[in-house]
Amino acid sequence: MFSKTIFKQTLKSNYGLWLIFTALVSAMSAIFIAIYDPKTMGTMVSTIKDSALGSLVGDRIDGMSTLNGLLANNFYSMVGIILPVVYIIITANSLVASQVDRGSMAYTLSTPIRRTKVIATQALYMIGAIATMFLVVTGVGMTTTQIAHGGVFTTAYTKDVQQISPTLGVSKDDLANDLSQILDHPKAVRKGAKARDVDQDVYTTYLQLKMTDNANKAAADVLAKKVAKVEATPQLILDSKKATKAAAKVMGLSSAEYRVAVQQQMVQAKAAKAQASVLQDKMIKGMAAAAKSMGKKTADMSDHLAEMKDDKNAMAAASQASGLPVPLLTQALDKQLATKLISEDKGGEFDLGKYLTLNLGAFLLLFAMSAISFASSCIFNLTKYSLSFGAGLPLAFMIFHIMAQTGDDLENFKYLSLNTLFDTQAIINNDSVVLNFIVLGVIGVCLYVVGLEWFKRKDLPL
Amino acid sequence: MPLIEIDQLTKDYGSGRGIFDINLNVEQGEVFGFTGTNGAGKTTTIRHLMGFLRPQQGHTTIGGLDCWLDSAKIKQQVGYCPGEIAFPDEPTGTSFLKHQAELLGLHDMRFANDLIAHLQLDPTANLKRMSKGMKQKTALVATFMADPQILILDEPTTGLDPLMRAAFIEIILAEKKKGKTIFMSSHMMDELEETCDRVALIEAGKIQKVTSVDAIKHSPNKTFKLEFADHDQYARFLDQGFTLQAKRPHQNQVIVRLNDADLNHFVQVMTHYQLNFISEIKHTLEDYFKGTI
């Protein structure tokens, strides 16, 4: 089913195009990754979300603030697919239909090599070309991520951890796993706050939030439950001795101390919940007053929280308008700013599993697309007909895909597009995409077989 | 059993195009010519032999193997020269021939080099920039180089200059001597006449005539053109009872058909006449087929 001679020949006359497109796709992916900056991305996303553009971009905006999310919603649903599709269209046509159309296939088929063998070899080249293209793209992507952001082959550490670690003489890993060490040293807190470009109060709040997060994560690991669930009901942790111990260790506390802290937190949370809406109303009033005092728009205030904190007049105005004392307001602002830092950390995290799944999905989608182009190339004797299907369908799918994403009115177009099966958002959300991937694979295999069988049986004008 | 057998082969492309009920047999060691106007069905028939087209009716076999079903097996002993020159993507003639040899499983390029020398081909030239004749020569080398037992050639001399056509005919005759079976199509009657044992004429998808070239070349029926010294003798000759194909009273010429058996009688009669000249009009395939089309 495979002819080495034909493969060699095909490789020789096709590798140039492969090289160009692989370089192009790799470069695009590298640029996407390299220019990603969690801080600006977070700000940009919140800006876009409130603007008219937000509705155009739709739901995708939410996933965009992380690198994985950006790649999924941007690169792997547009450029990263469309460029290889163009490559596939050209290559699939030149592998079979164009050779029949021009007549050069006569030389191959006048030798004792079966038609099946010829087509199987060409199909293998097509599939191999896409697979290697994505291997290269994945490799380049991982390398670029490692160089630009770290966290692929080594753990990525936040800027503060990186800078404090030598000061305290603790390894980065140890420090990241027990942030309480920073809180114990005022010097370290000062350094960390500077590294993260916030004041020490915010930084301290951030550390506490982060430690709670990490504790929840550690407990969730022990309990084999989702982090969100553990966060919602901390009682789950306290119910398990093992989980409590793990969480306490992250917080730099003993199990007993941790238990007390959590219980206190739970009571506080309950109280906060009851007051939440009242407090929120007050906060909004306060923010509006502060905005007025600072001469900013209320909607833009989220970007000026740090300034507001330092602006005594603004704080006074806010306190007056909201009826909340200044220290409480300051605390609320600290918490907001700290939360921002946390989401920045999350943005910087690179989920290798998701990244590999994205690439596998892209390969499977392109495998199915290539099967359409290849089958069409096998079925038609004339390039013009081969291309009208082999290029027409994949491009139509791309267009429907884009239309479906643009707005709710056109959402039903997603049922007309093969791209829908490569659900990048689902990968980011950790939803299962196994079935989608299997469907893509089956479509691909079936169409390749159709092409092969059709070519075996058809009349050739050679 | 004939080596190549075409049996009631039909491929109807509609509106009168295609081939209809073709029956032909080519014996082992025979050179078989196939002629007809453009679009008569020569290439369609050949494509069936190569297993590129599936017969609508009837079937074709080579060496007892079905051309459609066992096409790959048959090609182990068939060399094919397509009617249209379209080479694969290869930079030079040499690399194309090398690649083709690989596909054929051919390692010994000595014969290929002989052919290249004979056809005065420079295979190192850029394949795409070659002239039509150069390309055709390259295609011919690719066809012959594996020394296959059967050769199927679709208009192999298109684009060749007269000198190269002569070289090609030499190659065909040499192959014939080696006992090869050759099935070739051509517009060139003289070329078929020089090489073929038998020639079939196809017209509008149907075989009109199959004839042995020998029978035409060495027919006992001959044709002579005579010109008499004056009109009286011309008029007198008309009454001698010979079969006259044409009379040209103004030039005092007649064209006479003669069987070899009547030759002596003719010579005796002619002693009573004064002639300006006598010449034999050679029977050619073209004349033979002209009456048919």
XYZ file of C-alpha atoms in Angstrom, chain A residues 3-10 12-14 94 98-115 118 381 454-462, chain B residues 11 13 43 47 50-55 68-73 75-76 78 80-82 84-91 95-96 99-100 102-104 128 139 142-143:
82
model
C 5.585 3.101 -2.608
C 8.836 4.544 -1.373
C 9.768 5.751 -4.838
C 6.577 7.712 -5.298
C 6.820 9.099 -1.782
C 10.343 10.289 -2.434
C 9.253 11.962 -5.647
C 6.250 13.592 -3.964
C 10.921 16.237 -3.537
C 8.383 18.259 -5.467
C 6.289 19.329 -2.468
C -1.401 18.876 -6.863
C -3.584 18.204 -11.242
C -1.433 15.239 -12.298
C -4.410 13.602 -13.970
C -5.497 16.872 -15.545
C -2.046 17.574 -16.956
C -1.536 13.953 -17.908
C 1.694 13.374 -16.025
C -0.019 10.654 -13.969
C 0.275 8.523 -17.130
C 3.971 8.006 -16.417
C 3.343 6.805 -12.900
C 0.488 4.520 -13.906
C 2.284 3.062 -16.909
C 4.585 1.334 -14.422
C 3.571 -1.845 -12.572
C 2.377 0.161 -9.545
C -1.271 -0.185 -8.616
C -3.550 2.823 -8.543
C -0.207 5.497 -5.788
C -10.183 14.604 -13.404
C -13.211 6.224 -6.244
C -9.852 6.667 -7.891
C -9.428 2.911 -8.137
C -12.630 2.597 -10.147
C -12.750 5.698 -12.298
C -11.855 6.284 -15.927
C -8.617 8.175 -16.359
C -8.001 10.370 -19.383
C -4.295 9.569 -19.602
C -17.200 3.063 -24.915
C -19.382 9.058 -24.765
C -6.433 7.120 -28.049
C -6.396 3.875 -22.947
C -3.516 0.521 -20.579
C -6.332 -0.061 -18.104
C -7.009 3.661 -17.722
C -10.561 3.295 -19.007
C -13.092 0.686 -18.032
C -14.899 -0.881 -21.000
C -8.869 -3.377 -16.547
C -8.602 -5.905 -13.743
C -4.945 -6.882 -14.008
C -3.653 -3.586 -15.276
C -0.739 -3.341 -12.850
C 0.436 -6.877 -13.629
C 2.399 -3.233 -17.120
C 5.323 -5.368 -16.024
C 4.340 -3.063 -21.339
C 3.677 3.075 -22.923
C 4.187 6.350 -24.715
C 1.255 8.671 -24.026
C 0.113 13.956 -24.805
C 3.454 14.979 -23.413
C 3.052 16.056 -19.810
C 5.932 15.189 -17.554
C 5.877 15.026 -13.770
C 7.581 17.788 -11.802
C 11.217 17.017 -12.427
C 13.952 19.523 -13.097
C 16.171 13.148 -13.287
C 12.853 12.284 -14.918
C 12.795 8.537 -11.431
C 10.881 6.635 -14.091
C 12.986 3.626 -10.216
C 9.256 3.237 -10.680
C 9.874 0.556 -13.275
C 9.946 22.288 -18.865
C 9.159 10.264 -23.580
C 11.236 6.403 -20.997
C 8.995 4.055 -22.972
